[in-house]
Coordinates of C-alpha atoms and ligand atoms in Angstrom, one line a residue:
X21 CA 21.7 -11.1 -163.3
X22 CA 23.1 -14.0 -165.7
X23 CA 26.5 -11.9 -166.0
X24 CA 26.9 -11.6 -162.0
X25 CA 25.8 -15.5 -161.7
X26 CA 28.6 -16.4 -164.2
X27 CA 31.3 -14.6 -161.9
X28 CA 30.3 -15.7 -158.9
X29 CA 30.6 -19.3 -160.8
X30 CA 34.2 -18.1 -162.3
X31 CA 35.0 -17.1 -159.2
X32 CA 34.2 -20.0 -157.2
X33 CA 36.1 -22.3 -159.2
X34 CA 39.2 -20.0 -159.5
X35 CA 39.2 -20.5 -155.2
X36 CA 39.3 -24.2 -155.6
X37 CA 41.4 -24.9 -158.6
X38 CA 45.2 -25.2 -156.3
X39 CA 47.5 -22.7 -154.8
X40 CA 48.4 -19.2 -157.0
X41 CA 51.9 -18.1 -157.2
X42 CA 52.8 -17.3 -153.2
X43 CA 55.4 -15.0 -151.3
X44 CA 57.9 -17.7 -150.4
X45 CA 57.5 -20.5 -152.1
X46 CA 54.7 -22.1 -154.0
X47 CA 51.9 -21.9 -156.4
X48 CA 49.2 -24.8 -157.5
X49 CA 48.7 -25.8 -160.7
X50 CA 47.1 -23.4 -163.6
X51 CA 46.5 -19.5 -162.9
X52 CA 44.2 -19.1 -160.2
X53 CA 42.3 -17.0 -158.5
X54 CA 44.3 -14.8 -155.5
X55 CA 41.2 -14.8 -153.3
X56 CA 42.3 -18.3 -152.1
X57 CA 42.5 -19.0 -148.2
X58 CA 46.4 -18.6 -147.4
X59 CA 48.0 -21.1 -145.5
X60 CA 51.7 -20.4 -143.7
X61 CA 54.1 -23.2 -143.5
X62 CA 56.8 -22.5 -141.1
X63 CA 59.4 -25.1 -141.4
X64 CA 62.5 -24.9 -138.8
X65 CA 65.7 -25.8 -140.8
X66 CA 66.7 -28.1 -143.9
X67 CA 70.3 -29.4 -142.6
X68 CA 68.0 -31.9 -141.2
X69 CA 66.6 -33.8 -144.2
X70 CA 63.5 -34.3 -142.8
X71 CA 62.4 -31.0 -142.7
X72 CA 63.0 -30.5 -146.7
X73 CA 60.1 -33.4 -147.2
X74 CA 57.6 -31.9 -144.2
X75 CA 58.1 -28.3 -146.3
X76 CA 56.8 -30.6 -149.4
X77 CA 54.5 -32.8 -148.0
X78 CA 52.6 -29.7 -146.3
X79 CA 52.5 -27.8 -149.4
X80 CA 51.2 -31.0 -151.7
X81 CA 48.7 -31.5 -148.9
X82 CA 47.4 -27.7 -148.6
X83 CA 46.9 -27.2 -152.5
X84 CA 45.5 -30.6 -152.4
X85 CA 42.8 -29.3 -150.3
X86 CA 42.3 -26.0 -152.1
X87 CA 44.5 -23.4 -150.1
X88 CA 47.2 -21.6 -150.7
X89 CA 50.9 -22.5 -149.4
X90 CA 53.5 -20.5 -148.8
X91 CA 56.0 -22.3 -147.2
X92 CA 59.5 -21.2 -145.9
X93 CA 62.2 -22.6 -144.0
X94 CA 64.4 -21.1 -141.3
X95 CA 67.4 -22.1 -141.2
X96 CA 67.8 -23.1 -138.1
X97 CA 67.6 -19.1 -136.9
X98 CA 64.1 -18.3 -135.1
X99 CA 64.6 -14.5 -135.6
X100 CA 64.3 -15.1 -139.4
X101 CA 61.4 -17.6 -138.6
X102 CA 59.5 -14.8 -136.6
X103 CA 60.4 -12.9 -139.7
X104 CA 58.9 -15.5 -142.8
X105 CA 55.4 -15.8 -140.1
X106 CA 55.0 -12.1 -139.9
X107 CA 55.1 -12.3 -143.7
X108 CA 52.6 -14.8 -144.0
X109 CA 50.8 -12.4 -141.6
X110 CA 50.8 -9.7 -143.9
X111 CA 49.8 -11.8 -146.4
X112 CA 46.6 -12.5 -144.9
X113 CA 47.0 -16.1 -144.1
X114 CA 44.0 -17.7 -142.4
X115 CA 46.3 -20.6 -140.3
X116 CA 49.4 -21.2 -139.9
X117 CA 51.6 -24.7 -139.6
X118 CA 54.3 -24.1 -137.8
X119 CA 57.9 -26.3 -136.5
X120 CA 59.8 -23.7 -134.8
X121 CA 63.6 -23.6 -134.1
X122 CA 63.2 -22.5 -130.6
X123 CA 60.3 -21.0 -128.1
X124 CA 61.5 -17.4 -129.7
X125 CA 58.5 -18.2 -131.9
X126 CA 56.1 -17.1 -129.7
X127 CA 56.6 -13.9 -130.0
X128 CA 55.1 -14.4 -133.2
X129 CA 52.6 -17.0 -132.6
X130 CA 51.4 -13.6 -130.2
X131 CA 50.9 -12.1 -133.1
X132 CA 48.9 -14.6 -134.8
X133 CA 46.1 -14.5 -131.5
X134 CA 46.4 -11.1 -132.3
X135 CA 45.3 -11.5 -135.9
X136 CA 42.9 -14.2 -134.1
X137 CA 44.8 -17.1 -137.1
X138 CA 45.5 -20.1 -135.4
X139 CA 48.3 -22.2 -135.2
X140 CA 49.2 -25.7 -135.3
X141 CA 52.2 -26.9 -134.0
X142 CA 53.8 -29.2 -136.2
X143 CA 55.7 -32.3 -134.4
X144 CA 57.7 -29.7 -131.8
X145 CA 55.6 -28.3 -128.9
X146 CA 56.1 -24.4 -128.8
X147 CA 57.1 -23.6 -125.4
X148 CA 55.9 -20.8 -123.1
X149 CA 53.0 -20.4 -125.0
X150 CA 49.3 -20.0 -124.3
X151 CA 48.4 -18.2 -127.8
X152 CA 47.5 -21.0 -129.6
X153 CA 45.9 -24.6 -129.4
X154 CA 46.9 -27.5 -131.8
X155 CA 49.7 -29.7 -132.0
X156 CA 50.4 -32.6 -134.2
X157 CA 53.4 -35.0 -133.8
X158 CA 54.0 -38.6 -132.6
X159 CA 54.6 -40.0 -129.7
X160 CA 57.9 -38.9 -129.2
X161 CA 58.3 -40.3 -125.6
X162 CA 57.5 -44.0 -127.5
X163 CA 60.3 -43.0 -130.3
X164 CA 63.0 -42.5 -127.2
X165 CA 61.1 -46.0 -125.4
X166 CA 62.2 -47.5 -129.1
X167 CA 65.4 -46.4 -129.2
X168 CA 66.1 -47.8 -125.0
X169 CA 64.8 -50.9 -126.3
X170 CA 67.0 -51.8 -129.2
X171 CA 69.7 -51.1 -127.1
X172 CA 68.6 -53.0 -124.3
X173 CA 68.2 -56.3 -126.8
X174 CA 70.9 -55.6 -128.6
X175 CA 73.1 -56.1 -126.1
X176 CA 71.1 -58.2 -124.1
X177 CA 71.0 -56.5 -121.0
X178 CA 68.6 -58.7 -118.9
X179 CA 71.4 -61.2 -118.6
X180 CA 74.1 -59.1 -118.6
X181 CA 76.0 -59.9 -115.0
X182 CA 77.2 -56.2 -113.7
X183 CA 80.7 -57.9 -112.2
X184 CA 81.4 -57.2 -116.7
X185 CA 78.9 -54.4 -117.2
X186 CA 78.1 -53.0 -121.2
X187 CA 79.3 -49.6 -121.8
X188 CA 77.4 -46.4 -123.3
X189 CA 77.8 -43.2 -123.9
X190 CA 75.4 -40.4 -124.2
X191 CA 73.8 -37.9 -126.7
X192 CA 70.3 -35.8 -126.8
X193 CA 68.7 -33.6 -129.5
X194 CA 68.7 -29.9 -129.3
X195 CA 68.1 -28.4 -126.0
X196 CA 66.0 -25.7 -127.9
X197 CA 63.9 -28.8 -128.8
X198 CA 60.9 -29.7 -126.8
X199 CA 61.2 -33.2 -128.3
X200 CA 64.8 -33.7 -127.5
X201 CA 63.5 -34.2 -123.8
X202 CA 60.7 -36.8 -124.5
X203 CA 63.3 -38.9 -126.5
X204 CA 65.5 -39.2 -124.1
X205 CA 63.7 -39.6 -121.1
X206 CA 61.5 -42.6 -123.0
X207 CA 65.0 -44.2 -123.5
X208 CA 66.3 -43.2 -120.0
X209 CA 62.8 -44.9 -118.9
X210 CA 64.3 -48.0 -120.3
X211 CA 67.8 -48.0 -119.8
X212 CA 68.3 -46.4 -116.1
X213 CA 67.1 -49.5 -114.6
X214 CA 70.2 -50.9 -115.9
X215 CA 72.5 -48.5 -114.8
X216 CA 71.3 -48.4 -111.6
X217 CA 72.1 -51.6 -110.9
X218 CA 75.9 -51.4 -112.6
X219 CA 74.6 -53.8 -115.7
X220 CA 75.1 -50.6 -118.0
X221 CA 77.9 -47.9 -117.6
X222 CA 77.9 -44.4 -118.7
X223 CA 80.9 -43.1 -120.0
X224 CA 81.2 -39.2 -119.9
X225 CA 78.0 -36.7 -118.9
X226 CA 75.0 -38.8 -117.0
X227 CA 71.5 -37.4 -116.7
X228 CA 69.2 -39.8 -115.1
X229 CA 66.7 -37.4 -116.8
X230 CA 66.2 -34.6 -119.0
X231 CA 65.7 -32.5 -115.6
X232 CA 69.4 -33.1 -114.6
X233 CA 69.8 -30.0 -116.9
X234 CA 73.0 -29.4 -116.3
X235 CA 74.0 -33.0 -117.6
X236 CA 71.3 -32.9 -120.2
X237 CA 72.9 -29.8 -121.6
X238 CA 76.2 -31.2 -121.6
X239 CA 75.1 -34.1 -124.1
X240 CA 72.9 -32.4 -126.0
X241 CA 73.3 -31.3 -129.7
X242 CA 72.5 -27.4 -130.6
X243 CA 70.5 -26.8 -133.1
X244 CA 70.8 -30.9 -134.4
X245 CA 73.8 -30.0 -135.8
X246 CA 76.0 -32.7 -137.3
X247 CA 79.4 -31.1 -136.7
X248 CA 78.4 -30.5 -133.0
X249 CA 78.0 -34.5 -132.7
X250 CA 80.5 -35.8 -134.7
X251 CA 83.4 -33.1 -133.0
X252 CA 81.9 -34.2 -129.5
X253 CA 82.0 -38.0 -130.6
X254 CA 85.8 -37.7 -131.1
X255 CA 86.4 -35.9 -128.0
X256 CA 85.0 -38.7 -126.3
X257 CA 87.0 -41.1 -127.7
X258 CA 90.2 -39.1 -127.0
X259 CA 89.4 -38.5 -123.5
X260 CA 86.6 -40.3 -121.3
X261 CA 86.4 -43.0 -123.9
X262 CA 89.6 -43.4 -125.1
X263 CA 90.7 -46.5 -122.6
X264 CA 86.9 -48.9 -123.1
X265 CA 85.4 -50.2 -126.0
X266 CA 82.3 -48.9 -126.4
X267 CA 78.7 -50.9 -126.7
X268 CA 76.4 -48.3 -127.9
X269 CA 75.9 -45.3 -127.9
X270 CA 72.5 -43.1 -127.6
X271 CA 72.0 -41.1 -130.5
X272 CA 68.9 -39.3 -130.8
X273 CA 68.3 -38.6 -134.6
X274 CA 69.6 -40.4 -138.0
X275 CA 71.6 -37.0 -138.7
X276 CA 73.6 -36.9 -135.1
X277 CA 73.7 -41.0 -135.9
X278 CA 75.9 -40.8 -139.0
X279 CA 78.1 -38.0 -137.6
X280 CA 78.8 -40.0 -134.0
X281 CA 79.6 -43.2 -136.7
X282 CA 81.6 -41.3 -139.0
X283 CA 83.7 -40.5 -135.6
X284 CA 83.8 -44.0 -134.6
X285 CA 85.4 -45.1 -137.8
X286 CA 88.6 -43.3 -137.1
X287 CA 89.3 -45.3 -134.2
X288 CA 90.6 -49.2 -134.9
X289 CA 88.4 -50.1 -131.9
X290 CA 85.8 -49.7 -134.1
X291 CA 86.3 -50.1 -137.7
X292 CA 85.7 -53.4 -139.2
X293 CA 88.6 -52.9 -141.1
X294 CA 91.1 -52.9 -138.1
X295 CA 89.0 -56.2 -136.9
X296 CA 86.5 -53.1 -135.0
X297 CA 83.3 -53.6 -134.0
X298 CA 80.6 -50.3 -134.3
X299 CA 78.9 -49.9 -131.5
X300 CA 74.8 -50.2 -131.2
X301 CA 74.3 -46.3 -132.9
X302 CA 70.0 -45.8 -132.4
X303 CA 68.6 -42.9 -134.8
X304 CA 64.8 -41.5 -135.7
X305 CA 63.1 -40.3 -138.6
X306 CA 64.4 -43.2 -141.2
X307 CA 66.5 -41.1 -143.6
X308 CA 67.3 -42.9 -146.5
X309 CA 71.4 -42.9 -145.5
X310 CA 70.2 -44.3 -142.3
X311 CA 68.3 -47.1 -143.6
X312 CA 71.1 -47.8 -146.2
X313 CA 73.2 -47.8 -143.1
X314 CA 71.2 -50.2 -141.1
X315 CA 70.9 -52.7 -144.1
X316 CA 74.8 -52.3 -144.1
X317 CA 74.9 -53.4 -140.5
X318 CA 76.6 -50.1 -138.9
X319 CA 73.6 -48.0 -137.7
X320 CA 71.8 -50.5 -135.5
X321 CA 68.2 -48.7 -135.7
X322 CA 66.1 -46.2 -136.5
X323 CA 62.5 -45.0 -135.7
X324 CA 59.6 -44.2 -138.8
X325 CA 57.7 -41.4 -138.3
X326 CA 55.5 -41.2 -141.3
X327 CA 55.7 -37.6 -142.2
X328 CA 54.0 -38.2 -145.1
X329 CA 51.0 -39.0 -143.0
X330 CA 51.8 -36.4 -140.7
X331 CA 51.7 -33.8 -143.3
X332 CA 48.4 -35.1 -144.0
X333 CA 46.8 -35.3 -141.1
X334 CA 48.2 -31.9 -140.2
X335 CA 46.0 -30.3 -143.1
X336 CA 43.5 -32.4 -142.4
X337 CA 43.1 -30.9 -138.8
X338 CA 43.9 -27.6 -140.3
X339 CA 41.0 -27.8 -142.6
X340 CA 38.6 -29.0 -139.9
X341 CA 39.9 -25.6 -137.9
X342 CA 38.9 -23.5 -140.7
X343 CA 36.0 -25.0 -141.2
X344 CA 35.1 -24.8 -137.5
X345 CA 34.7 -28.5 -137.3
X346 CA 35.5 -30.3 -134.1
X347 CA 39.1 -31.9 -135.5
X348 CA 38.6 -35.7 -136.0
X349 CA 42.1 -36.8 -137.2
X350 CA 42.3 -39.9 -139.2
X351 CA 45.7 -41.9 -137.8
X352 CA 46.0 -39.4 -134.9
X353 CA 45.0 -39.9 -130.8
X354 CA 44.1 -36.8 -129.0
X355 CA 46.4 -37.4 -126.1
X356 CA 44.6 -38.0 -122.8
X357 CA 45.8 -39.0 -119.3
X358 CA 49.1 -39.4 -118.6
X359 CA 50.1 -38.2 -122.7
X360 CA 48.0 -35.3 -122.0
X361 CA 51.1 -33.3 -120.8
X362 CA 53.1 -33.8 -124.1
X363 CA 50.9 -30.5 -125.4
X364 CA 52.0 -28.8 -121.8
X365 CA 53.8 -25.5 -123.1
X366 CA 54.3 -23.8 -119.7
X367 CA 51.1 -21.7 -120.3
X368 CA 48.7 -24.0 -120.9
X369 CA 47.4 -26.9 -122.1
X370 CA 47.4 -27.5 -125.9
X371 CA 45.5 -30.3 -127.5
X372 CA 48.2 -32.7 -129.0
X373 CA 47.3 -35.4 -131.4
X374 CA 49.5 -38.5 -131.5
X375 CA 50.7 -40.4 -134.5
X376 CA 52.2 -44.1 -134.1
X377 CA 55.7 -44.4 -134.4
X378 CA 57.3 -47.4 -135.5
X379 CA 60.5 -49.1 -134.8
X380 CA 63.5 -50.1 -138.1
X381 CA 66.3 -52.7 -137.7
X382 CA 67.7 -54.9 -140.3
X383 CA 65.1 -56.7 -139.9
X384 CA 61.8 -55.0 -141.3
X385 CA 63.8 -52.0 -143.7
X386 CA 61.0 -52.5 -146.1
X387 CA 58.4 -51.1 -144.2
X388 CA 59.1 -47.6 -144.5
X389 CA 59.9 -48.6 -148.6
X390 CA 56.5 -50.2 -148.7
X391 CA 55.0 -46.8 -147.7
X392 CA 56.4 -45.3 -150.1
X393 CA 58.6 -43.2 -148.0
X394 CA 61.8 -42.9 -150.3
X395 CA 62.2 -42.1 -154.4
X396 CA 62.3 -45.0 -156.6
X397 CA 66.1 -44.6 -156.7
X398 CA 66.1 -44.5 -153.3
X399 CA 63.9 -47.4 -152.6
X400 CA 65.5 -49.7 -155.1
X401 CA 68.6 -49.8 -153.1
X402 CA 67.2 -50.7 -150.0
X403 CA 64.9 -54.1 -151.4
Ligands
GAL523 C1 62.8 -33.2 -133.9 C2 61.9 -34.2 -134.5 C3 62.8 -35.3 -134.9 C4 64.0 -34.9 -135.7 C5 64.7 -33.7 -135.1 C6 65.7 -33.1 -136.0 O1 61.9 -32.1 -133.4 O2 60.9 -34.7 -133.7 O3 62.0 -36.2 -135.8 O4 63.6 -34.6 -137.0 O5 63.7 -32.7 -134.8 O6 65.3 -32.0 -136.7

């Protein structure tokens, strides 16, 4: 009896030392046991440097709390994503975390009901969906509000006079990205107003909304893709922008920010060098080259999104799940009433918890430093 006690005991501890090696990518600390519960990490891309800490974050956060992680990034092609989940699949995983690259993935996330191993949706809704039920991100339709906002006080459009109306031009996220579509209709909920009433002129394609998708497609970015922005930037200002100086410009994420910049700083209307002025660029997800930027005085603003936090409260509501808990996330809102239909995939439903976002001009580039959101390389240039 003593001998069978002692392995159970051996056992035990083995599940709840940290991750073992995994398929992908991972492993914990020490050599443990391989009868530890599996997690799947299913991270979209890592062109977009965000997605490179998330894969991190989730994996710190899931050994932390004595799973396994495999984690694997798709570069930005959903067939190979569907691919990396049927893996974990194979592998037994008991949950998945999962930002896909489009609503391909549900092919998958099919298979995962089938298995009967859930699926949280991490920070992009998966579309056409009704085979899972969790979704963490922010409040994406507050991040586009933000980014409205900055450009609304930056060029001070409540007393602008529309007889010498501001001028903007026009970008949106990937139109395989749920998200792209709460961004920009938060900031067209701000900035349509003005353009209504001639304060604010649009310069090449107009959407009042992301359900102009005709226009919406013609200003968005595939795939987030930095090329895509920065060639569509110049074109712009060889052709509908070429003859007006520019005020700002929408810009939807720090990556497309740099790229549409980058563009602007060919033309003397807008290099400082020539006597240029940038226009106000907006971003999100305060990558470090952004912040630099914006503490250089080119980007104009970005928007935090504590992914360290969300990677947290992610395996936090994962853990809960497989424990059959009734989730309770620490920093997160379960979206209700009008937010409820931010977890609307098309097929139902899902129940979406909200982190805060929070809003980064020249003016307050040490909060994101303060939580500890950068290296110490990193951080030291931006105090
Ligand atoms: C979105 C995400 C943004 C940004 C973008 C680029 O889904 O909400 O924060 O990272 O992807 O990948």
């Amino acid at each position: 009896m003593a001998l069978v006690a002692i392995l159970t005991v051996g056992a035990l501890i083995g599940c709840n030392k940290g991750g073992s090696s995994g398929s992908t990518s991972t492993s914990g600390s020490g050599g443990q046991s391989s009868q530890q519960v599996l997690i799947g990490v299913a991270m979209p891309e890592t062109h977009v440097q965000r997605w490179q800490k998330d894969g991190a974050n989730l994996k710190t956060e899931v050994e932390r709390r004595g799973y396994r992680a495999d984690v694997a990034f798709g570069d930005a092609d959903q067939n190979k994503q569907n691919q990396q989940i049927q893996s974990f699949l194979t592998n037994s995983a008991k949950l998945l975390i999962v930002a896909n690259v489009n609503d391909g993935v549900a092919a998958a996330i099919a298979d995962a009901a089938r298995d009967k191993v859930p699926v949280v949706a991490y920070d992009r809704l998966i579309m056409n969906s009704g085979d899972y039920d969790y979704y963490i991100t922010f409040n994406n339709f507050k991040v586009g509000q933000f980014q409205g906002q900055a450009i609304e006080q930056a060029l001070g459009l409540k007393t602008v006079n529309s007889d010498s109306p501001k001028i903007i031009t026009l970008f949106a996220g990937s139109p395989t990205d749920n998200n792209a579509k709460f961004f920009f209709d938060g900031a067209m909920s701000i900035l349509k107003p003005y353009i209504d009433s001639g304060v604010l002129k649009v310069v090449g394609p107009y959407p009042p909304s992301s359900t102009d998708n005709a226009n919406f497609q013609r200003i968005a970015t595939e795939n987030w893709q930095a090329t895509v922005a920065k060639t569509r930037m110049e074109n712009l200002l060889n052709a509908d922008a070429k003859d007006v100086t520019l005020d700002a410009v929408l810009a939807p994420n720090d990556t497309l920010a740099r790229a549409i910049i980058e563009a602007c700083l060919t033309d003397a209307k807008y290099n400082s060098a020539s006597g240029g002025k940038l226009p106000i660029v907006t971003g999100q997800d305060a990558e470090f080259a952004s912040v630099l930027s914006i503490k250089q005085g080119q980007q104009y603003m970005t928007v935090f999104k504590d992914t360290n936090r969300l990677a947290e409260a992610a395996v936090i509501l994962a853990d809960q799940i497989l424990k059959g808990q009734v989730p309770d996330v620490p920093g997160a809102t379960l979206a209700s009433g009008d937010l409820a239909s931010i977890g609307n995939t098309g097929k139902k439903t899902v129940k979406a918890y909200l982190m805060e976002p929070i809003i980064i001009t020249q003016q307050n580039v040490n909060v994101p430093v303060d939580a500890g959101f950068y290296s110490e390389q990193e951080a030291a240039q931006l105090r």
